[in-house]
Amino acid sequence: MPQLSLHSPLGPLTLSEEDGKIVALDWGRGRDQEETPLLLRARAMLDRYFDGEPECFDLPLAPFGTPWRQRVWEALRRVPYGTTVTYQDLARQVGGSPRAIGGAMAANPIPILIPCHRVLGKTGLGGYSGTGGLDDKRALLSLEGVELG
């Protein structure tokens, strides 16, 4: 499986590709590095994003998950740069409970590109599965210009 790493304000990140689609974005540097056209394009988009340029990440993604989680992640991809939704908002949109939405966010294999950092709790940040936890979530939201009270 081709992988390509990049430097980011959150530390090293590694993109993985399978069958012409991004299947994972992991914290840390991958052991094997292979520059494919898709991974180079994704890395360039992430570099621009981390430089503060709005990105829509129109990349072919293939996250592994249940059909319901796939619907949640697809809905999340439609949340625009610089905006947020609540777990409850997503639950109303795709069905399920806010807690189930939280489970789908925690299982997201392609964070940032599937922007789970844009999902907030009703009264707070909620959680975040990045290595830096809520600090990473705050950094990503701040990068997008989201002001947290």
XYZ file of C-alpha atoms in Angstrom:
149
model
C 0.000 0.000 0.000
C 1.622 3.291 -1.064
C 2.203 5.768 1.752
C 3.530 9.305 1.820
C 4.337 11.420 4.870
C 4.284 15.163 5.357
C 5.192 17.668 8.026
C 2.351 19.577 9.654
C 1.808 21.874 12.638
C 0.377 18.777 14.366
C 3.526 16.759 13.719
C 4.231 14.256 10.972
C 1.230 12.782 9.159
C 1.087 9.834 6.768
C -1.362 9.338 3.907
C -2.130 5.830 2.629
C -3.570 4.912 -0.760
C -5.245 1.760 -1.991
C -6.788 1.171 -5.422
C -6.466 4.841 -6.376
C -8.170 6.210 -3.240
C -6.993 7.616 0.071
C -7.797 5.074 2.797
C -6.032 6.545 5.832
C -4.367 9.583 7.322
C -2.342 8.662 10.397
C -0.369 10.652 12.920
C 3.343 9.842 12.667
C 5.759 9.122 9.867
C 5.215 6.019 7.754
C 8.093 3.627 7.261
C 7.707 3.177 3.512
C 7.403 6.215 1.274
C 6.057 6.096 -2.270
C 5.133 9.140 -4.332
C 2.017 8.405 -6.379
C 0.129 11.142 -8.256
C -2.781 10.910 -5.775
C -0.586 11.009 -2.675
C 1.400 13.954 -4.065
C -1.863 15.794 -4.812
C -3.213 15.073 -1.324
C 0.041 16.172 0.310
C 0.020 19.430 -1.687
C -3.577 20.102 -0.629
C -2.729 19.452 3.015
C 0.338 21.711 2.763
C -1.870 24.531 1.439
C -4.447 23.847 4.149
C -1.793 24.061 6.872
C -0.549 27.300 5.279
C -4.010 28.736 5.980
C -5.566 28.411 2.527
C -9.156 27.085 2.490
C -9.296 23.627 0.935
C -12.288 21.502 -0.039
C -10.237 18.263 -0.292
C -11.968 16.943 -3.396
C -9.994 13.721 -3.301
C -11.172 10.160 -3.882
C -11.531 8.667 -0.409
C -12.365 5.111 0.637
C -12.609 4.981 4.420
C -13.289 1.505 5.773
C -16.397 1.419 7.934
C -19.994 0.308 8.230
C -22.569 1.681 5.785
C -23.925 3.942 8.535
C -20.477 5.339 9.359
C -19.946 5.884 5.619
C -23.106 8.058 5.582
C -21.873 10.024 8.599
C -18.463 10.639 7.032
C -20.013 11.626 3.708
C -22.276 14.139 5.484
C -19.259 15.465 7.331
C -17.383 16.054 4.066
C -20.109 18.555 3.161
C -19.439 20.732 6.245
C -17.656 23.771 4.788
C -14.219 24.982 5.796
C -14.406 27.331 8.773
C -17.804 26.123 10.011
C -18.880 23.624 12.622
C -21.813 21.349 13.354
C -22.808 19.549 16.520
C -22.999 15.831 17.105
C -26.745 16.379 17.429
C -26.926 18.197 14.055
C -25.289 15.233 12.339
C -27.502 12.749 14.203
C -30.591 14.562 12.921
C -29.191 14.558 9.392
C -28.118 10.907 9.095
C -30.022 9.235 11.923
C -28.733 7.794 15.140
C -27.778 9.474 18.373
C -25.141 12.098 19.162
C -23.212 9.383 21.036
C -23.233 7.175 17.917
C -21.986 10.142 15.873
C -19.147 10.492 18.385
C -18.281 6.840 17.808
C -18.182 7.420 14.063
C -15.897 10.433 14.574
C -13.550 8.381 16.793
C -13.390 5.664 14.103
C -12.709 8.095 11.234
C -9.654 6.657 9.440
C -9.048 9.824 7.391
C -9.163 12.777 9.821
C -8.721 16.309 8.481
C -9.731 15.184 4.960
C -12.953 13.932 6.552
C -13.131 16.908 8.928
C -14.244 15.370 12.226
C -12.580 18.323 13.979
C -15.562 20.417 12.791
C -17.978 18.485 15.025
C -18.620 20.022 18.424
C -20.594 19.028 21.478
C -23.661 20.994 22.462
C -21.765 22.683 25.288
C -18.114 22.143 24.395
C -15.537 20.769 22.033
C -16.396 17.105 22.379
C -13.438 14.821 21.720
C -10.734 14.329 19.119
C -8.731 11.246 18.215
C -5.545 12.963 17.025
C -2.340 12.350 18.962
C -2.658 15.788 20.557
C -6.338 15.273 21.390
C -8.284 18.466 21.954
C -5.170 20.594 21.386
C -5.093 19.298 17.799
C -8.818 19.980 17.410
C -8.392 23.543 18.682
C -5.418 24.089 16.345
C -7.349 22.881 13.292
C -10.401 24.982 14.146
C -8.212 28.031 14.795
C -6.455 27.482 11.457
C -9.897 27.623 9.818
C -10.799 30.816 11.680
C -13.355 29.234 14.011
C -13.557 31.200 17.240
C -14.162 29.090 20.297
C -15.803 31.040 23.100
